[in-house]
Short mmCIF file of C-alpha atoms in Angstrom, two decimals:
data_model
loop_
_atom_site.label_atom_id
_atom_site.label_comp_id
_atom_site.label_asym_id
_atom_site.label_seq_id
_atom_site.Cartn_x
_atom_site.Cartn_y
_atom_site.Cartn_z
CA MET A 1 -2.02 23.68 20.67
CA ALA A 2 -2.74 21.19 23.46
CA LEU A 3 -6.37 20.19 23.75
CA ALA A 4 -6.26 20.80 27.50
CA ALA A 5 -5.66 24.50 26.76
CA THR A 6 -8.94 24.96 24.87
CA ALA A 7 -12.62 24.08 25.20
CA ARG A 8 -13.29 20.53 24.13
CA VAL A 9 -16.26 18.45 22.99
CA ASP A 10 -17.06 14.74 23.31
CA VAL A 11 -16.71 13.19 19.83
CA GLU A 12 -19.79 10.97 20.20
CA SER A 13 -21.95 14.05 20.79
CA VAL A 14 -20.60 15.54 17.54
CA ALA A 15 -21.57 12.34 15.70
CA ARG A 16 -25.10 12.54 17.12
CA GLU A 17 -25.43 16.21 16.20
CA ILE A 18 -24.66 15.58 12.52
CA LYS A 19 -26.70 12.35 12.50
CA GLY A 20 -23.61 10.29 11.81
CA SER A 21 -22.36 6.97 13.16
CA PHE A 22 -19.32 6.82 15.44
CA HIS A 23 -16.64 4.11 15.12
CA TRP A 24 -13.71 3.57 17.53
CA TYR A 25 -10.68 1.36 16.74
CA PRO A 26 -8.84 0.92 20.06
CA VAL A 27 -5.81 -0.98 18.74
CA GLN A 28 -4.87 1.72 16.20
CA LYS A 29 -6.29 4.50 18.45
CA THR A 30 -8.22 5.90 15.51
CA PHE A 31 -11.89 6.78 15.18
CA SER A 32 -14.31 7.90 12.48
CA ILE A 33 -17.64 9.66 12.04
CA VAL A 34 -19.67 8.56 9.03
CA SER A 35 -22.60 10.69 7.86
CA ALA A 36 -24.74 10.48 4.73
CA LYS A 37 -22.19 12.40 2.67
CA ASP A 38 -18.97 12.47 4.65
CA THR A 39 -16.48 10.08 6.20
CA LEU A 40 -14.30 11.83 8.78
CA LYS A 41 -11.28 10.00 10.17
CA PHE A 42 -9.15 10.95 13.20
CA ALA A 43 -6.25 9.58 15.24
CA VAL A 44 -5.56 10.22 18.91
CA GLY A 45 -2.57 12.55 19.32
CA ILE A 46 -2.44 13.66 15.66
CA PRO A 47 -3.69 17.19 14.76
CA TYR A 48 -5.19 16.21 11.41
CA MET A 49 -8.34 14.60 10.15
CA THR A 50 -9.33 13.33 6.73
CA ARG A 51 -12.64 14.23 5.11
CA ASN A 52 -13.44 11.81 2.29
CA GLY A 53 -9.74 11.14 1.89
CA ARG A 54 -8.56 14.76 2.01
CA THR A 55 -6.26 15.78 4.88
CA ILE A 56 -7.39 18.81 6.95
CA ASP A 57 -5.56 20.54 9.83
CA LEU A 58 -7.15 20.51 13.28
CA SER A 59 -6.61 23.25 15.85
CA ALA A 60 -5.61 20.58 18.40
CA ALA A 61 -4.97 16.84 18.41
CA PRO A 62 -7.84 14.59 19.61
CA GLU A 63 -7.41 13.10 23.08
CA LEU A 64 -8.58 10.00 24.92
CA ASP A 65 -9.41 10.96 28.50
CA ASN A 66 -11.42 9.13 31.17
CA GLY A 67 -12.93 6.74 28.65
CA HIS A 68 -14.08 9.49 26.26
CA LEU A 69 -12.67 10.87 23.03
CA TRP A 70 -12.42 14.64 22.79
CA ILE A 71 -11.79 17.20 20.04
CA ALA A 72 -11.43 20.96 20.28
CA GLU A 73 -14.71 22.91 20.32
CA ASN A 74 -13.52 24.94 17.31
CA ASP A 75 -12.96 21.75 15.32
CA ALA A 76 -16.37 20.39 16.34
CA LYS A 77 -18.05 23.59 15.11
CA LYS A 78 -16.08 23.42 11.87
CA ILE A 79 -17.30 19.85 11.28
CA SER A 80 -20.89 20.71 12.14
CA ASN A 81 -20.97 23.83 9.96
CA LYS A 82 -19.54 22.05 6.93
CA ILE A 83 -22.06 19.24 7.24
CA GLU A 84 -24.88 21.79 7.47
CA ALA A 85 -23.51 23.67 4.47
CA ALA A 86 -23.66 20.46 2.45
CA LYS A 87 -27.44 20.17 2.89
CA PRO A 88 -29.69 21.21 -0.05
CA VAL A 89 -30.84 24.83 0.20
CA ALA A 90 -34.44 25.69 -0.72
CA LYS A 91 -34.95 28.03 -3.67
CA PRO A 92 -36.21 31.57 -2.93
CA ALA A 93 -39.98 32.06 -3.26
CA GLU A 94 -39.60 34.37 -6.23
CA GLN A 95 -37.05 33.53 -8.82
CA LYS A 96 -36.72 34.47 -12.47
CA PRO A 97 -37.07 31.58 -14.89
CA ALA A 98 -33.72 30.10 -15.59
CA GLN A 99 -32.39 30.51 -19.10
CA PRO A 100 -32.03 27.30 -21.11
CA VAL A 101 -28.60 25.82 -20.61
CA VAL A 102 -26.88 23.60 -23.11
CA VAL A 103 -25.31 20.78 -21.17
CA LYS A 104 -22.43 19.05 -22.85
CA PRO A 105 -22.20 15.32 -22.22
CA LYS A 106 -19.54 14.55 -19.62
CA ALA A 107 -16.52 12.61 -20.73
CA PRO A 108 -16.39 9.25 -18.97
CA LYS A 109 -14.37 9.49 -15.78
CA GLN A 110 -10.99 7.80 -16.15
CA GLU A 111 -10.86 4.66 -14.06
CA ILE A 112 -8.09 4.29 -11.54
CA ALA A 113 -5.71 1.36 -11.23
CA GLY A 114 -7.33 -1.51 -9.38
CA THR A 115 -10.78 -0.91 -10.88
CA ARG A 116 -9.96 -0.99 -14.60
CA GLU A 117 -8.85 -3.88 -16.77
CA VAL A 118 -5.33 -5.05 -15.89
CA ARG A 119 -2.94 -4.31 -18.75
CA THR A 120 0.31 -2.68 -17.56
CA ILE A 121 2.50 -4.55 -15.07
CA VAL A 122 5.48 -2.77 -13.51
CA ILE A 123 8.21 -5.10 -12.22
CA ASP A 124 10.76 -3.65 -9.82
CA PRO A 125 13.93 -5.75 -9.35
CA GLY A 126 15.12 -4.53 -5.93
CA HIS A 127 18.52 -2.98 -5.25
CA GLY A 128 21.12 -2.82 -8.07
CA GLY A 129 24.40 -1.09 -8.91
CA LYS A 130 26.23 0.11 -5.81
CA ASP A 131 23.49 -1.47 -3.68
CA PRO A 132 23.92 -5.29 -3.73
CA GLY A 133 21.07 -5.94 -1.33
CA ALA A 134 21.41 -9.01 0.88
CA SER A 135 24.27 -11.43 0.26
CA GLY A 136 24.30 -15.18 0.50
CA LYS A 137 27.34 -17.45 0.50
CA LYS A 138 27.51 -17.51 -3.30
CA SER A 139 25.16 -14.81 -4.60
CA GLN A 140 23.79 -11.32 -4.23
CA GLU A 141 20.15 -10.29 -4.03
CA LYS A 142 20.41 -7.73 -6.85
CA ASP A 143 21.47 -10.40 -9.37
CA ILE A 144 18.83 -12.98 -8.46
CA VAL A 145 15.90 -10.56 -8.57
CA LEU A 146 17.02 -9.07 -11.89
CA ALA A 147 17.26 -12.53 -13.46
CA VAL A 148 13.75 -13.45 -12.22
CA ALA A 149 12.39 -10.06 -13.34
CA LYS A 150 13.61 -10.56 -16.92
CA LEU A 151 12.07 -14.03 -17.11
CA LEU A 152 8.85 -12.69 -15.65
CA ARG A 153 8.79 -9.87 -18.20
CA LYS A 154 9.00 -12.42 -21.03
CA ASN A 155 6.26 -14.58 -19.54
CA LEU A 156 3.87 -11.67 -19.12
CA ALA A 157 4.68 -10.14 -22.52
CA ASP A 158 3.90 -13.52 -24.13
CA GLU A 159 0.49 -13.38 -22.43
CA GLY A 160 -0.22 -9.94 -23.91
CA PHE A 161 0.58 -7.68 -20.96
CA ASN A 162 2.38 -4.37 -21.34
CA VAL A 163 5.41 -4.92 -19.10
CA LYS A 164 7.82 -2.33 -17.67
CA LEU A 165 10.97 -2.89 -15.59
CA THR A 166 12.25 -0.17 -13.23
CA ARG A 167 15.72 -1.45 -14.09
CA SER A 168 16.81 -3.92 -16.75
CA LYS A 169 20.52 -3.92 -15.86
CA ASP A 170 22.80 -3.60 -12.85
CA VAL A 171 22.13 0.05 -11.96
CA PHE A 172 21.11 1.84 -8.78
CA ILE A 173 17.69 3.54 -8.66
CA GLU A 174 16.40 5.35 -5.59
CA LEU A 175 13.43 3.77 -3.81
CA ARG A 176 11.03 6.66 -4.38
CA GLN A 177 12.01 6.90 -8.04
CA ARG A 178 10.86 3.30 -8.59
CA ALA A 179 7.29 4.14 -7.57
CA ASN A 180 7.47 7.37 -9.59
CA LEU A 181 8.34 5.36 -12.69
CA ALA A 182 5.39 3.06 -12.08
CA ASN A 183 3.08 6.08 -11.86
CA GLN A 184 4.53 7.62 -15.03
CA TRP A 185 3.81 4.37 -16.87
CA ASP A 186 0.25 4.36 -15.45
CA GLY A 187 0.71 0.83 -14.13
CA ASP A 188 -2.13 -1.43 -13.07
CA LEU A 189 0.03 -3.53 -10.74
CA PHE A 190 3.41 -2.89 -9.08
CA ILE A 191 5.56 -5.91 -8.14
CA SER A 192 8.81 -5.32 -6.23
CA LEU A 193 11.10 -8.37 -6.16
CA HIS A 194 13.50 -9.10 -3.27
CA CYS A 195 15.33 -11.85 -1.39
CA ASN A 196 15.03 -12.06 2.37
CA ALA A 197 17.91 -12.49 4.84
CA ILE A 198 18.67 -12.66 8.55
CA ASP A 199 21.83 -11.80 10.43
CA ALA A 200 22.10 -14.76 12.79
CA SER A 201 24.07 -17.86 13.66
CA GLU A 202 24.64 -20.53 11.02
CA GLU A 203 22.28 -22.85 12.86
CA ARG A 204 19.47 -20.30 12.79
CA LYS A 205 20.11 -19.52 9.12
CA LYS A 206 19.52 -23.20 8.36
CA ILE A 207 16.08 -22.99 10.00
CA ILE A 208 14.76 -19.65 8.72
CA GLN A 209 13.63 -19.94 5.11
CA GLY A 210 10.64 -19.40 2.83
CA TYR A 211 8.83 -16.90 0.65
CA GLN A 212 6.59 -14.11 1.88
CA PHE A 213 4.47 -11.40 0.27
CA TYR A 214 4.05 -7.92 1.72
CA VAL A 215 1.53 -5.13 1.25
CA LEU A 216 1.82 -1.56 2.47
CA ARG A 217 0.11 -1.38 5.86
CA ALA A 218 0.96 -0.62 9.46
CA PRO A 219 3.11 -3.56 10.67
CA GLU A 220 1.51 -6.04 13.04
CA SER A 221 4.69 -7.77 14.22
CA GLU A 222 8.26 -6.91 15.16
CA GLU A 223 9.40 -9.33 12.45
CA ASP A 224 7.60 -7.33 9.74
CA LYS A 225 9.03 -4.10 11.12
CA ALA A 226 12.55 -5.56 11.00
CA ILE A 227 12.20 -6.69 7.38
CA ALA A 228 10.89 -3.27 6.34
CA ARG A 229 13.76 -1.53 8.15
CA ARG A 230 16.27 -3.73 6.31
CA GLU A 231 14.75 -2.97 2.91
CA ASN A 232 14.37 0.74 3.73
CA ALA A 233 17.97 1.01 4.97
CA VAL A 234 19.00 1.24 1.33
CA ALA A 235 17.70 4.81 1.23
CA THR A 236 19.63 6.03 4.27
CA LEU A 237 22.74 4.04 3.38
CA TYR A 238 23.01 5.57 -0.09
CA GLY A 239 22.00 9.10 0.82
CA GLU A 240 18.48 9.51 -0.53
CA LYS A 241 16.92 12.85 0.38
CA ASN A 242 14.48 12.66 3.33
CA ALA A 243 15.23 8.95 3.70
CA LYS A 244 13.97 7.08 6.77
CA ASP A 245 13.71 3.52 8.01
CA GLU A 246 10.15 3.74 9.34
CA LEU A 247 6.97 5.72 8.74
CA SER A 248 5.72 7.87 11.61
CA PRO A 249 2.14 7.61 12.97
CA LEU A 250 1.33 10.88 11.19
CA GLU A 251 2.61 9.53 7.86
CA TRP A 252 0.53 6.38 8.28
CA PHE A 253 -2.52 8.53 9.01
CA LYS A 254 -2.00 10.63 5.88
CA LEU A 255 -1.53 7.46 3.82
CA GLU A 256 -4.68 5.82 5.14
CA ALA A 257 -7.12 7.11 2.52
CA ARG A 258 -4.88 6.08 -0.38
CA LEU A 259 -4.13 2.71 1.16
CA GLU A 260 -7.86 2.06 1.45
CA GLN A 261 -8.20 2.74 -2.28
CA TYR A 262 -5.83 -0.06 -3.27
CA LYS A 263 -5.88 -2.31 -0.18
CA GLN A 264 -8.44 -4.85 -1.37
CA THR A 265 -6.86 -5.34 -4.80
CA SER A 266 -3.36 -5.62 -3.30
CA TYR A 267 -4.66 -8.38 -1.02
CA LEU A 268 -6.45 -9.98 -3.95
CA PHE A 269 -3.11 -10.27 -5.75
CA THR A 270 -1.42 -11.78 -2.67
CA GLU A 271 -4.18 -14.42 -2.60
CA LYS A 272 -3.34 -15.36 -6.18
CA LEU A 273 0.37 -15.46 -5.31
CA LEU A 274 -0.29 -17.81 -2.39
CA ASP A 275 -2.22 -20.14 -4.68
CA SER A 276 0.51 -20.09 -7.34
CA PHE A 277 3.41 -20.62 -4.92
CA ASP A 278 1.73 -23.47 -3.08
CA GLY A 279 3.61 -26.73 -3.58
CA GLY A 280 6.81 -25.10 -4.87
CA LYS A 281 10.37 -25.91 -3.88
CA ILE A 282 10.59 -22.86 -1.59
CA LYS A 283 8.13 -23.17 1.28
CA LYS A 284 5.85 -20.55 2.74
CA MET A 285 7.12 -18.58 5.73
CA ASN A 286 4.48 -18.27 8.47
CA THR A 287 1.17 -17.19 6.87
CA GLY A 288 2.93 -16.08 3.69
CA VAL A 289 1.53 -12.54 3.89
CA GLY A 290 2.70 -9.58 5.97
CA GLY A 291 2.58 -5.82 5.92
CA ALA A 292 4.89 -2.96 6.81
CA GLY A 293 6.07 0.48 5.71
CA PHE A 294 8.15 -0.41 2.68
CA MET A 295 9.29 2.89 1.17
CA VAL A 296 9.43 1.43 -2.33
CA LEU A 297 5.64 0.86 -2.17
CA VAL A 298 4.70 4.19 -0.56
CA GLY A 299 4.38 6.29 -3.72
CA ALA A 300 2.83 3.70 -6.06
CA MET A 301 -0.66 4.84 -7.06
CA MET A 302 -1.84 1.32 -7.83
CA PRO A 303 -2.14 -2.10 -6.19
CA ALA A 304 1.38 -2.97 -5.02
CA VAL A 305 3.05 -6.01 -3.48
CA LEU A 306 6.62 -6.67 -2.36
CA ILE A 307 7.72 -10.28 -2.91
CA GLU A 308 10.47 -11.87 -0.82
CA LEU A 309 11.28 -14.85 -3.05
CA GLY A 310 13.14 -16.75 -0.36
CA PHE A 311 15.99 -16.39 2.15
CA ILE A 312 19.33 -15.80 0.51
CA SER A 313 20.86 -16.42 3.94
CA ASN A 314 19.48 -19.99 3.84
CA GLU A 315 21.62 -22.39 1.79
CA GLU A 316 18.63 -24.33 0.41
CA ASP A 317 16.69 -21.25 -0.69
CA GLU A 318 19.82 -19.59 -2.08
CA ALA A 319 20.83 -22.64 -4.09
CA TYR A 320 17.40 -22.85 -5.70
CA MET A 321 17.17 -19.12 -6.44
CA MET A 322 20.58 -19.23 -8.12
CA THR A 323 19.66 -21.90 -10.67
CA LYS A 324 18.12 -21.10 -14.06
CA ALA A 325 15.41 -23.68 -13.42
CA GLY A 326 14.62 -22.15 -10.02
CA GLN A 327 14.47 -18.63 -11.42
CA GLN A 328 12.19 -19.74 -14.24
CA ASP A 329 9.92 -21.55 -11.79
CA LEU A 330 9.59 -18.43 -9.62
CA ALA A 331 8.87 -16.27 -12.68
CA ASP A 332 6.26 -18.80 -13.89
CA ARG A 333 4.48 -18.79 -10.54
CA ILE A 334 4.33 -14.99 -10.35
CA ALA A 335 3.12 -14.79 -13.97
CA GLN A 336 0.39 -17.32 -13.18
CA ALA A 337 -0.71 -15.18 -10.21
CA VAL A 338 -0.82 -12.04 -12.39
CA SER A 339 -3.05 -13.80 -14.94
CA LYS A 340 -5.38 -15.05 -12.20
CA TYR A 341 -5.50 -11.56 -10.72
CA LYS A 342 -6.37 -10.08 -14.11
CA ASP A 343 -9.21 -12.59 -14.52
CA ALA A 344 -10.53 -11.83 -11.03
CA VAL A 345 -10.59 -8.08 -11.70
CA HIS A 346 -12.31 -8.68 -15.06
CA THR A 347 -14.97 -10.86 -13.41
CA TYR A 348 -15.60 -8.21 -10.75
CA ARG A 349 -15.98 -5.54 -13.43
CA GLU A 350 -18.54 -7.68 -15.22
CA THR A 351 -20.65 -7.89 -12.05
CA LEU A 352 -20.68 -4.08 -12.03
CA GLY A 353 -21.72 -3.97 -15.67
CA ARG A 354 -18.50 -2.38 -16.89
#
């Protein structure tokens, strides 16, 4: 239903009514209302909201009109009524004495990945089998990332981590299945390994090089979008069900609550990666960190980072990534970042008294 076809209410008046604060994010065209007990999130043009991370249908999509944000009157009443219902209700004047109740001690709530001690690392060597990934003059992406993944597995196992590989040989695994495996193994950190590439003139290929780390977030540049489309093209090329190159605004909105849960720890790991890769043979590309809708990261219920080790389309980067010494160096640097990340999470837990 279009909002114009129904009675509508100014969102800021709804926030005042429930004694909540109103927040508007003009770039993303999203807004939120935060009360004592609830955080409600909305997006202009999308007929859904989230309440404390749970997606709820709206009768009409919010609109931005004449400098004001509007939602359907029915939705405003629904919000107001639910907030009122959450308030404590006074006991009746006359009430029979309650019978003694034996309360069993609650089992401690299981901690989620990103807040517990870091033990299980899931390494995902990109591509494989019928999917070679990007190709250089002398190598293929699937072979380089598998070699680095195996060396990384050994490094981390030697340090006491429980390490899982989504593939340990040259086989094809669908993108969504990789994240599913990570969830089945109850991973604490998901690392997807790749090599970057550009389709350009030989002169440009000589210029474009470097490593970069990506988290799952709405892309901020056309360059990040292009890289995500290239990595996601695997799914459409090899016939994965419901495959797509990009996430829609609605899909980003539905992902928002889960992304918030792991965003800080994913960025924490990228910080450790930047420290570990500093001064290496392969240089940093731009800031070294980007974000986009990488399908391989979408389903991972844990902190997750996609690593582009270097440009296989660049002769210098390719030559280094092909050598045993280069592969070991890359594995060592990632392992060092994982250890630093583990220590940082442990320190944070100690400040919380865990």
